[in-house]
Coordinates of C-alpha atoms (C1' of nucleotides) in Angstrom, one line a residue:
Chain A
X129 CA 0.0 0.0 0.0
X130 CA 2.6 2.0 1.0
X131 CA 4.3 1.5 -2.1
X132 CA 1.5 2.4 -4.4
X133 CA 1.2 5.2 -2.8
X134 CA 4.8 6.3 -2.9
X135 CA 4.3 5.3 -6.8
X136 CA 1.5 7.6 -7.3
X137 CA 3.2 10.4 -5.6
X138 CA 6.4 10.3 -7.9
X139 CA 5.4 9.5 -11.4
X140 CA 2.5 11.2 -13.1
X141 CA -0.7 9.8 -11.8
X142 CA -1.2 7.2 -14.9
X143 CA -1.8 7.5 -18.2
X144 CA -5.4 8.6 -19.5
X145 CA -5.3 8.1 -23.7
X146 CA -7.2 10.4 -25.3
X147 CA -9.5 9.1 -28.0
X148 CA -12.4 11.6 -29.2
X149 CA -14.2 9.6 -32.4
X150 CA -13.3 6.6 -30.7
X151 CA -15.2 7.3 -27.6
X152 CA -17.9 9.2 -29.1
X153 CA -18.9 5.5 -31.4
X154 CA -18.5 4.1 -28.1
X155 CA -21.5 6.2 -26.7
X156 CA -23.5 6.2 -30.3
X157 CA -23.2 2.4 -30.1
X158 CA -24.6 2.1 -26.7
X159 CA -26.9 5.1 -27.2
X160 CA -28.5 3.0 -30.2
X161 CA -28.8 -0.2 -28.6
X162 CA -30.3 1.7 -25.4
X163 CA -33.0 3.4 -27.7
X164 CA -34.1 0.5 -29.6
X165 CA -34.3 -1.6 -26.7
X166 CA -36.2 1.0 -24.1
X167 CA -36.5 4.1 -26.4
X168 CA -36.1 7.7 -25.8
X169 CA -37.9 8.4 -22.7
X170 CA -36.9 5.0 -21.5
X171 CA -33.3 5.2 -21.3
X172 CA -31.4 7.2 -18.6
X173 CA -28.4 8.7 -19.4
X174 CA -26.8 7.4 -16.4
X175 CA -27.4 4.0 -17.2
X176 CA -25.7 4.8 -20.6
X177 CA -22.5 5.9 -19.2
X178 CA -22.5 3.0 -17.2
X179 CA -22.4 0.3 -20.1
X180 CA -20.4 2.6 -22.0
X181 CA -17.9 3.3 -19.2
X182 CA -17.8 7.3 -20.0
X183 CA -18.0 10.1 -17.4
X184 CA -20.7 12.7 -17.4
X185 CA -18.1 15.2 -18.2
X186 CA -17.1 13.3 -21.6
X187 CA -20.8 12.4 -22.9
X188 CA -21.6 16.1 -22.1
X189 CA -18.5 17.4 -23.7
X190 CA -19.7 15.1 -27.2
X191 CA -23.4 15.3 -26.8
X192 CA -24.6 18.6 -24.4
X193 CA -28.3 17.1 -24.0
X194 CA -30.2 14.0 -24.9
X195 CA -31.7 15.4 -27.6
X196 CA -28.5 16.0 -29.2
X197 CA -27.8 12.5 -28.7
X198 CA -30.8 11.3 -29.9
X199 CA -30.4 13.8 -33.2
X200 CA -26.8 12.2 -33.8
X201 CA -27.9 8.5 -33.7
X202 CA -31.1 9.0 -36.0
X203 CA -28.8 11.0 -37.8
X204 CA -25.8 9.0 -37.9
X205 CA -26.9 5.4 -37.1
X206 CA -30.7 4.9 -37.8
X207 CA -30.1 5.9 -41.7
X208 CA -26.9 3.8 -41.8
X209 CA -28.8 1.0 -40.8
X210 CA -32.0 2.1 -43.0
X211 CA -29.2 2.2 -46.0
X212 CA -27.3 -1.5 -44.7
X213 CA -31.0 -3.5 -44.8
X214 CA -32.4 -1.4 -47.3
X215 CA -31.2 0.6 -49.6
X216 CA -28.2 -0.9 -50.7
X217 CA -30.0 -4.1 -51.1
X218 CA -32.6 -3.0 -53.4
X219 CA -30.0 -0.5 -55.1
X220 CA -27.9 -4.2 -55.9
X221 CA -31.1 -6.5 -56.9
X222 CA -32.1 -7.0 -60.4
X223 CA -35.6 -5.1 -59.9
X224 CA -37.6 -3.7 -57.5
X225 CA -39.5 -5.9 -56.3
X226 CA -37.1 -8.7 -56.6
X227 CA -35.2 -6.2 -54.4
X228 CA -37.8 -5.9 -51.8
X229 CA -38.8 -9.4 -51.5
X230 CA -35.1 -10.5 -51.0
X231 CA -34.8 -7.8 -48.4
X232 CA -38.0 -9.1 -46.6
X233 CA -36.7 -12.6 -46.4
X234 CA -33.8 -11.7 -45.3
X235 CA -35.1 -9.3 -42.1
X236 CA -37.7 -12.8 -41.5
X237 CA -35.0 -15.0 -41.4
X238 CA -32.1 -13.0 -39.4
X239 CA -35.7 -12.5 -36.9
X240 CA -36.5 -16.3 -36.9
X241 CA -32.5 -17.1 -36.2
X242 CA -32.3 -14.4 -33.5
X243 CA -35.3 -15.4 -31.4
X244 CA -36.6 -11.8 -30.6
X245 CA -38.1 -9.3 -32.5
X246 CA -37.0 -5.5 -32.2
X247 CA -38.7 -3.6 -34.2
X248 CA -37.7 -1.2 -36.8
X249 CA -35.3 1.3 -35.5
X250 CA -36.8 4.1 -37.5
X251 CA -40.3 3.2 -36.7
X252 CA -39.8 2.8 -33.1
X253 CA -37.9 6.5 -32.6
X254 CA -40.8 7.9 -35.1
X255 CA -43.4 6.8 -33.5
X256 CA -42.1 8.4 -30.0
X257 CA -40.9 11.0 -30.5
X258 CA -42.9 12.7 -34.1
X259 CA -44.8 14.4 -32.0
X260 CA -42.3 15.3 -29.1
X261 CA -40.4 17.6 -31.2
X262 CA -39.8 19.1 -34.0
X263 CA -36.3 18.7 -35.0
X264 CA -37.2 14.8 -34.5
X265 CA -39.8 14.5 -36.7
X266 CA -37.5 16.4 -39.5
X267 CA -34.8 14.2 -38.9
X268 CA -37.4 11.1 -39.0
X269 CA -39.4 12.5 -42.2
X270 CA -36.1 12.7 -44.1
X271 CA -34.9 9.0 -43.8
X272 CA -38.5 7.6 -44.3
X273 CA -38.5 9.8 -47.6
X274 CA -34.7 8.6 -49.0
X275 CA -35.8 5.1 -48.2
X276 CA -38.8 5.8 -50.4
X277 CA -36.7 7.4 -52.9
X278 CA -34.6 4.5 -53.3
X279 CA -36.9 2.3 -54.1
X280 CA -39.4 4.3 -56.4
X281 CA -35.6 5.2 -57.8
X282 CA -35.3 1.5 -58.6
X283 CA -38.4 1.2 -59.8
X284 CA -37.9 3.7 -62.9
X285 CA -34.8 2.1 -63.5
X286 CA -37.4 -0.8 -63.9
X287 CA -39.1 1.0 -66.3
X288 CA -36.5 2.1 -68.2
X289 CA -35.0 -1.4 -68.8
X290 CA -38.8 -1.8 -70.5
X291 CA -40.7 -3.4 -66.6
X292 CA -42.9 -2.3 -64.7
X293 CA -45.0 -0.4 -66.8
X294 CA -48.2 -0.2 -65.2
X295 CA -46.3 1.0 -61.8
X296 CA -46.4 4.2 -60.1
X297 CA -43.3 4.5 -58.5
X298 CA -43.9 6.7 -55.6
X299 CA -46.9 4.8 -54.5
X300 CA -45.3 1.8 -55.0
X301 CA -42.4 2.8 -52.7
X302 CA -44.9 3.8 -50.2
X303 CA -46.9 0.6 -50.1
X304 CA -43.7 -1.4 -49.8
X305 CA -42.6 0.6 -46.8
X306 CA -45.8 0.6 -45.4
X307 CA -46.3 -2.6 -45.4
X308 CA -42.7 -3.7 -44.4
X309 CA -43.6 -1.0 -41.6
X310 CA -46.3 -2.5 -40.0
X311 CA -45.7 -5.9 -40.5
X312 CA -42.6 -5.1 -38.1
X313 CA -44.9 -3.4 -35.9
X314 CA -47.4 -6.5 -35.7
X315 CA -44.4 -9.0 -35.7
X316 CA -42.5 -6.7 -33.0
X317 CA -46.3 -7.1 -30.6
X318 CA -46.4 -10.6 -31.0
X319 CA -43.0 -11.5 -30.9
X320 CA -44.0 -13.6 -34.1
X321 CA -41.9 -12.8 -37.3
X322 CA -44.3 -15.0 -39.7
X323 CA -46.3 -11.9 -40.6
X324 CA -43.5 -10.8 -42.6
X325 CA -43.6 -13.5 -44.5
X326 CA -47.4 -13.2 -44.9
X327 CA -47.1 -9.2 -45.7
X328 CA -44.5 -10.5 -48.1
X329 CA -46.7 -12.9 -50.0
X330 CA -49.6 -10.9 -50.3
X331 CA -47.5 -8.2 -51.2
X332 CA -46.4 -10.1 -54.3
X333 CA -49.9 -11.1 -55.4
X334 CA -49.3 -14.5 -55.3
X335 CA -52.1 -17.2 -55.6
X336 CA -53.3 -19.2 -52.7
X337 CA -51.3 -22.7 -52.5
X338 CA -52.8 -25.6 -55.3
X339 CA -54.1 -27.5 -51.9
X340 CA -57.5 -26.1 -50.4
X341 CA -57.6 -27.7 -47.3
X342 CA -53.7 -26.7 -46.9
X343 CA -52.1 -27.6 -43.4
X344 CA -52.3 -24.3 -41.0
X345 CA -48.9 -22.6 -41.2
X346 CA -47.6 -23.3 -37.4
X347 CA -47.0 -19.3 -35.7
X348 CA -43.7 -19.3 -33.5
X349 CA -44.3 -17.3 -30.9
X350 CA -40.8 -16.8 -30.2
X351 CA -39.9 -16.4 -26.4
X352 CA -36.9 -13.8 -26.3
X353 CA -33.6 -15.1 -23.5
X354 CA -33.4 -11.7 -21.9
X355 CA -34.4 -10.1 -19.2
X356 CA -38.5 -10.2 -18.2
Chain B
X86 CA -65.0 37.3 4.8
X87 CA -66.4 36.6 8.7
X88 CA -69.8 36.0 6.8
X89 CA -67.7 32.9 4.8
X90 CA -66.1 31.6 8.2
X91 CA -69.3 31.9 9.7
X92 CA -71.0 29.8 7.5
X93 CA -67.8 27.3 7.1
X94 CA -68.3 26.7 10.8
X95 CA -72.0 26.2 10.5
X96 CA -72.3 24.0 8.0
X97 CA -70.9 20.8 7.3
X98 CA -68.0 22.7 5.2
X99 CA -69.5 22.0 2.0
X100 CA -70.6 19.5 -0.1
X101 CA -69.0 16.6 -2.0
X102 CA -70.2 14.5 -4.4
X103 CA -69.0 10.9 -4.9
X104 CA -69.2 9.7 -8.8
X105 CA -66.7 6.7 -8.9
X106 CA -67.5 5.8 -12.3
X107 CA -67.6 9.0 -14.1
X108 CA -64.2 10.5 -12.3
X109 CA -62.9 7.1 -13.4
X110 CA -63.8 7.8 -16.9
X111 CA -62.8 11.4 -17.1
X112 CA -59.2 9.9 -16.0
X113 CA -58.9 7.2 -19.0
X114 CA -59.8 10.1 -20.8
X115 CA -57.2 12.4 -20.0
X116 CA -55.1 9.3 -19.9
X117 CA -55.7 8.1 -23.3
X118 CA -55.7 12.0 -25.2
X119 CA -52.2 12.3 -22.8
X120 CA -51.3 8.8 -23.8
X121 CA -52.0 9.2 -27.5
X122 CA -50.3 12.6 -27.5
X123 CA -46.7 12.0 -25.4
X124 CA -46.6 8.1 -24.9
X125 CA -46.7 6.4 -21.4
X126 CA -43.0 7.4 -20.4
X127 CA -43.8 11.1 -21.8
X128 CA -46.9 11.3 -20.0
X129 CA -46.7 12.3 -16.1
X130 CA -49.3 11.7 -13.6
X131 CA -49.4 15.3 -11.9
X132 CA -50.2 16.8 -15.0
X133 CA -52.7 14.2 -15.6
X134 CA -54.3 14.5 -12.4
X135 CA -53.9 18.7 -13.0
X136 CA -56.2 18.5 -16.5
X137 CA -58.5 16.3 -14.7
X138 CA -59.0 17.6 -11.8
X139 CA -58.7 14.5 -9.9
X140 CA -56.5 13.8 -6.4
X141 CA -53.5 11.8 -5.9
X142 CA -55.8 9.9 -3.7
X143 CA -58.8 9.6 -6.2
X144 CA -55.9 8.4 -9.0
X145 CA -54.4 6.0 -6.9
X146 CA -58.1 5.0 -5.6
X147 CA -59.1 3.9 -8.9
X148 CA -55.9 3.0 -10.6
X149 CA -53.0 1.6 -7.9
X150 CA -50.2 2.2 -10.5
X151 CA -49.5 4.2 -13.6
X152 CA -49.1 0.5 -15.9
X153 CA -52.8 -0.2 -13.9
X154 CA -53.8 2.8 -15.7
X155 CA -52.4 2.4 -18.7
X156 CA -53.6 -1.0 -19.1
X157 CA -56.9 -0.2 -18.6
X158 CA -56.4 2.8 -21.2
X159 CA -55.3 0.0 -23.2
X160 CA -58.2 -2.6 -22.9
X161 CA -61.0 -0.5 -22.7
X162 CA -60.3 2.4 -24.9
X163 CA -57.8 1.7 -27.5
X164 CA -59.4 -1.5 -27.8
X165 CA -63.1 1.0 -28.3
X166 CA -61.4 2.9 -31.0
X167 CA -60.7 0.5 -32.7
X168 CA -63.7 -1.4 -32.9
X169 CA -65.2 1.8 -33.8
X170 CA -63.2 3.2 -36.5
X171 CA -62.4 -0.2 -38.1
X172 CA -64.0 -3.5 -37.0
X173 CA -67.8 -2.1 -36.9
X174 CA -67.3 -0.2 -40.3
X175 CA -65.7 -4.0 -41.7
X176 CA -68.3 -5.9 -40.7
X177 CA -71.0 -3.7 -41.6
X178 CA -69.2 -3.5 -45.1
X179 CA -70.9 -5.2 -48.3
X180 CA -67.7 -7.0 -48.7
X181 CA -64.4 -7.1 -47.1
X182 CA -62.0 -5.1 -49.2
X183 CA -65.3 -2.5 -49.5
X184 CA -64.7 -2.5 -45.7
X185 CA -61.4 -1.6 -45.9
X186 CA -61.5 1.0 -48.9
X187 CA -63.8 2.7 -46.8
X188 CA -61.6 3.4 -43.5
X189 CA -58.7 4.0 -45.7
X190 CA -60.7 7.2 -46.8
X191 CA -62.6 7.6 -43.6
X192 CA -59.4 8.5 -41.9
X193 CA -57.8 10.0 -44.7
X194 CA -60.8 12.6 -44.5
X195 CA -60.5 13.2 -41.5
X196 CA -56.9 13.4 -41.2
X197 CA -57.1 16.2 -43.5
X198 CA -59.7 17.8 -42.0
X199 CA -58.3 18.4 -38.4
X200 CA -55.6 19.2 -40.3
X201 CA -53.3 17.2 -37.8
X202 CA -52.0 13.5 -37.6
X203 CA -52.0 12.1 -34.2
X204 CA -50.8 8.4 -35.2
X205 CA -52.4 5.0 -34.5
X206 CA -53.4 4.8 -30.7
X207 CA -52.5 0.9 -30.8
X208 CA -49.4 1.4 -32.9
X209 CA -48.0 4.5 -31.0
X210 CA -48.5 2.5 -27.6
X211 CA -47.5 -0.5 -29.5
X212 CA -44.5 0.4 -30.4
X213 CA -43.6 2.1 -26.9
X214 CA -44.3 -0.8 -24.8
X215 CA -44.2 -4.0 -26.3
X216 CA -40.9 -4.7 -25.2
X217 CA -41.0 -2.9 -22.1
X218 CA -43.8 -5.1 -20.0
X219 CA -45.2 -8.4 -21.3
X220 CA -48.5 -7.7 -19.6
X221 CA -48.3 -4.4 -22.0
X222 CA -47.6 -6.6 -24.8
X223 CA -50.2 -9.7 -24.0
X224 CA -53.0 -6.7 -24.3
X225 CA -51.5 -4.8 -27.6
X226 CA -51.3 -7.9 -29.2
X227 CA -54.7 -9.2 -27.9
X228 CA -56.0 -6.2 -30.0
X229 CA -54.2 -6.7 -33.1
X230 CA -54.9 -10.2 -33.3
X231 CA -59.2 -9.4 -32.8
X232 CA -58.1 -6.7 -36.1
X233 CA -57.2 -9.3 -37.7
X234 CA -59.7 -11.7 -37.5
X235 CA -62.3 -9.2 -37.7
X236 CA -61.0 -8.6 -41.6
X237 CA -60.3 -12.2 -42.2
X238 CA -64.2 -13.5 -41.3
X239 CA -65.5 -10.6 -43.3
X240 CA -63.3 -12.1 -46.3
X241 CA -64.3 -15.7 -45.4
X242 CA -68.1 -14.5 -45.6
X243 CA -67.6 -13.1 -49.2
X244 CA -65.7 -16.6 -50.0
X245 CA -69.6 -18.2 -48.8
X246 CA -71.1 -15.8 -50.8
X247 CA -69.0 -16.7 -53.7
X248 CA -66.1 -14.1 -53.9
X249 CA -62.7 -13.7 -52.7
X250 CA -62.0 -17.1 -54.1
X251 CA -58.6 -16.5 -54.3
X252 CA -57.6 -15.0 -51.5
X253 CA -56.2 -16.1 -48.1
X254 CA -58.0 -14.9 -45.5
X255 CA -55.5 -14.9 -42.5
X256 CA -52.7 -13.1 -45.1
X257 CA -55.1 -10.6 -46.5
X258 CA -55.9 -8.9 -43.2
X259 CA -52.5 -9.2 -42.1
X260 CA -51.7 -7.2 -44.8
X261 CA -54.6 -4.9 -44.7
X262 CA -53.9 -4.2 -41.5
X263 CA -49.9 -3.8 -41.8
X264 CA -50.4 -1.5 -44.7
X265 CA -52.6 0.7 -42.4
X266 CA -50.1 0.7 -39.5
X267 CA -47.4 1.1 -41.9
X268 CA -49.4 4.6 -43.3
X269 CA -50.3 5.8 -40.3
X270 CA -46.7 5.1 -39.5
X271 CA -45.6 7.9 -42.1
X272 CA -48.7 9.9 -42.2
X273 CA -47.6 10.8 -38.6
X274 CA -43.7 11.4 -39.2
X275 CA -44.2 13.5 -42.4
X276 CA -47.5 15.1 -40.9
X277 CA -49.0 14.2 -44.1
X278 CA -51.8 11.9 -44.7
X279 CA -52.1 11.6 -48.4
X280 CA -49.4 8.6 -48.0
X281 CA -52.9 6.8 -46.6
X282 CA -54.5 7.1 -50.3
X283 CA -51.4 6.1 -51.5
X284 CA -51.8 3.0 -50.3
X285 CA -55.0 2.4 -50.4
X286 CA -54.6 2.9 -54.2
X287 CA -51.9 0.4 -54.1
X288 CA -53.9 -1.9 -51.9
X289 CA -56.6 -2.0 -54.7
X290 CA -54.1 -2.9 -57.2
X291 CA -55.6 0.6 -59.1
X292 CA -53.6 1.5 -62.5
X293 CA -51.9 4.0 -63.2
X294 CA -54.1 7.0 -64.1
X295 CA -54.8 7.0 -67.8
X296 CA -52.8 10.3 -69.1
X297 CA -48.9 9.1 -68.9
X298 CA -47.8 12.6 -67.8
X299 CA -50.0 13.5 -65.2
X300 CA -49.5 16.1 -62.5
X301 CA -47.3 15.7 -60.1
X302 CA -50.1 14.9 -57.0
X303 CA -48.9 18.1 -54.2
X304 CA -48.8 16.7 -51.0
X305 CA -50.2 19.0 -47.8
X306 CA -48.0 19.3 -45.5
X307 CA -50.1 19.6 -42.4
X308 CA -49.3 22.1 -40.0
X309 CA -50.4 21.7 -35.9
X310 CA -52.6 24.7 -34.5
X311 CA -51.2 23.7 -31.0
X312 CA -48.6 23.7 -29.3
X313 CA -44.5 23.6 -30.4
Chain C
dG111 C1' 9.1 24.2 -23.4
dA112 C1' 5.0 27.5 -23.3
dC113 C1' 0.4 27.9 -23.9
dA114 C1' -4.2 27.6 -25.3
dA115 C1' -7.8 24.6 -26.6
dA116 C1' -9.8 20.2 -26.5
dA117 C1' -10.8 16.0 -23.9
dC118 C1' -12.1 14.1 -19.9
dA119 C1' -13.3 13.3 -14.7
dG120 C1' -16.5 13.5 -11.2
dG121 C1' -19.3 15.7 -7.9
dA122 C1' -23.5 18.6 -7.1
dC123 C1' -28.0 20.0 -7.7
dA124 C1' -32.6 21.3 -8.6
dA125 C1' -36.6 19.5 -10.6
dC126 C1' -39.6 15.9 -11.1
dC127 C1' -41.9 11.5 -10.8
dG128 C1' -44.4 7.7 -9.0
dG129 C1' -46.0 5.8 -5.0
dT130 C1' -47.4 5.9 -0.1
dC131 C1' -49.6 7.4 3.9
dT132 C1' -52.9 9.6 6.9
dG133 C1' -57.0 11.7 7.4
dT134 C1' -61.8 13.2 6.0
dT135 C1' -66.1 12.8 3.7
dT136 C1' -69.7 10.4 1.5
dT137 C1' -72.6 6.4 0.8
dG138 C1' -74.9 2.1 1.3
dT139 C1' -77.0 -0.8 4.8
dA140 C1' -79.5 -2.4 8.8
Chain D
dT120 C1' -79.1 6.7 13.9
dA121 C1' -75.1 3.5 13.8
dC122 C1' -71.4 1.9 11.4
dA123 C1' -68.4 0.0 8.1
dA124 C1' -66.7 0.4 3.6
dA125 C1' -66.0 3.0 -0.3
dA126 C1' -64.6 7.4 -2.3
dC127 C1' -61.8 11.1 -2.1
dA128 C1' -58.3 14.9 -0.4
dG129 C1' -53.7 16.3 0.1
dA130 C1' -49.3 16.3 1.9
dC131 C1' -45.0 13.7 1.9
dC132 C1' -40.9 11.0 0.6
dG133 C1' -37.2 8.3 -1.6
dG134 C1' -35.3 7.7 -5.7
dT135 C1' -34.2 9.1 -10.3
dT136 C1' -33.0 12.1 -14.1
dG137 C1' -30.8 15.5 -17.0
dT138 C1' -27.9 19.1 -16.7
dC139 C1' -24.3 22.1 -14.9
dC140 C1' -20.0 23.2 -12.9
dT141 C1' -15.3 23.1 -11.4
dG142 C1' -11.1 21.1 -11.9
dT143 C1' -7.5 18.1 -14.1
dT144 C1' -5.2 15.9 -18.0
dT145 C1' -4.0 15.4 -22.6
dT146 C1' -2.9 17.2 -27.2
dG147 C1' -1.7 20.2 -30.9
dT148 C1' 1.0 24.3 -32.2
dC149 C1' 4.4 27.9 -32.2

DNA sequence: GACAAAACAGGACAACCGGTCTGTTTTGTA
DNA sequence: TACAAAACAGACCGGTTGTCCTGTTTTGTC
């Protein structure tokens, strides 16, 4: 003891590295997790430095209030995501559609692997906090429109490669992110990712199986391994 | 002034009437507009008792907790509106996609009318507290799945009375219902509610509009009268 | 090395929230 | 009228939350 302390009297306490971008993805990272998991109002900021291990002096120093922190990760991680699931997947398919039905089965079948059902990032923060404030809802508005873009984008490309004739791209857009929307909302409720799959069908106007009487699809309700 | 504290000591100090039921009911409905309007996290119970002019001890009287109250919000009144604004309209419908065509524009009219778009009452709460308590989550789902099969016996009664022979009942009103959320879902972030008709349009599988270059639809971007 | 700015630490605080507690009044019942 | 239970009033409290503030350390720059 008395050697630790002679330590800390001669040399310079200890090291401290400093490590601005570094720290501040550290807080984004928990930040996001934190809001998709409890939301806005939900998640305390002290709780937040805790799983991040930051002072209050360094997340005030990066983010001065919660609502700046809340701007940043819509801002910053939200639309990545939006553009990681969606965007760039529909940008790569062949069309449109086969663009949005890939991306569909792909968010069912990450949910059906992962047991638990989040929700849509961009849904859950928009549906909290549209009304709370304006600078939200702007920041919420504009990723719902490029992820509309994107696809009614796709779409013309469609038509200009001689498809989708008969297609209104906007509305198109819409209805797919509508749909995908509140699927996510229904699947996120019952903890039950087969509605995707259903939205997804319908969504692709395709006939009822060759069987009548067809065996009734079995629902999952999936239990998640958390906390209660 | 004496006059008053003469009379106060006479009489029994005044009256008080006892109305268990209707102070119960003017709390759910504070609760639910409150509810509705900043989410159960956003929404604090002194203000709520302030707008309604009800106690701490009358509150806690009627409701022992805040997730007491909001469950009750939950089974009795979301669960109201929505039998009003969608399940009564569906059945009473000639047939099921009628139904539905019919609160697309119900809504949509009167969206645009009040000029302000407050969101889906089972989506916002939904989406708030699905993941938060699983009592919260047993209810909201409760609703959603009586949605459901409210739509899907309205299209299994067209299938007796000869139509709707292709369609699956169970994935249609999934989808019905997913495309409404999913609306509302934007109509409420952009403060727009022509996205509704959008995909109501879509829904119907409608074609394009017969002139090729038609005028670019302008989308109303509501404004709130109230507060920031 | 000098120095200013950025980066970080950590405590303090005032406001607020939900729940509890005690006490009073009203109401149904006999 | 007597009385118990329900209905209501209002103050109170422990805990939490977001923010602020002061001080220290690191880093870039001349």
């Amino acid at each position: 003891m008395s050697a630790e302390i002679a330590q800390a009297a001669k040399e310079p306490p200890r090291k401290r590295t400093n490590d601005p971008e570094g720290l501040r993805n550290k807080v984004l990272d928990v930040a996001e997790a934190s809001f998709q998991a409890h939301g806005y109002h939900g998640s305390a900021l002290g709780e937040l430095m805790a799983t991040a291990g930051v002072s209050g002096g360094a997340l005030h120093h990066h983010f001065p209030t919660k609502k700046a922190l809340a701007l940043a990760v819509i801002e910053e991680r939200v639309a990545a995501a939006l553009d990681e699931t969606w965007i760039s997947p529909v940008r790569a398919a062949d069309t449109a559609r086969e663009g949005v039905r890939a991306v569909f089965e792909a968010v069912a079948a990450e949910l059906e692997q992962q047991g638990f059902v989040r929700g849509c990032p961009l849904n859950n923060l928009a549906h909290e906090l549209s009304l709370a404030d304006p600078d939200f809802r702007a920041a919420l508005a504009g990723i719902f429109a490029e992820w509309r873009q994107a696809i009614a984008d796709k779409i013309r490309a469609d038509q200009q490669a001689g498809r989708e004739q008969g297609t209104d791209p906007e509305r198109f857009a819409a209805f797919a992110v509508a749909a995908y929307s509140g699927a996510m909302s229904m699947a996120k409720t019952a903890q039950d990712a087969s509605v995707l799959r259903d939205c997804l069908a319908e969504l692709e106007g395709s006939p009822m199986p060759p069987f009548p009487s067809r065996a009734k699809r079995r629902r999952r309700i999936l239990l998640r391994p958390g906390k209660p």
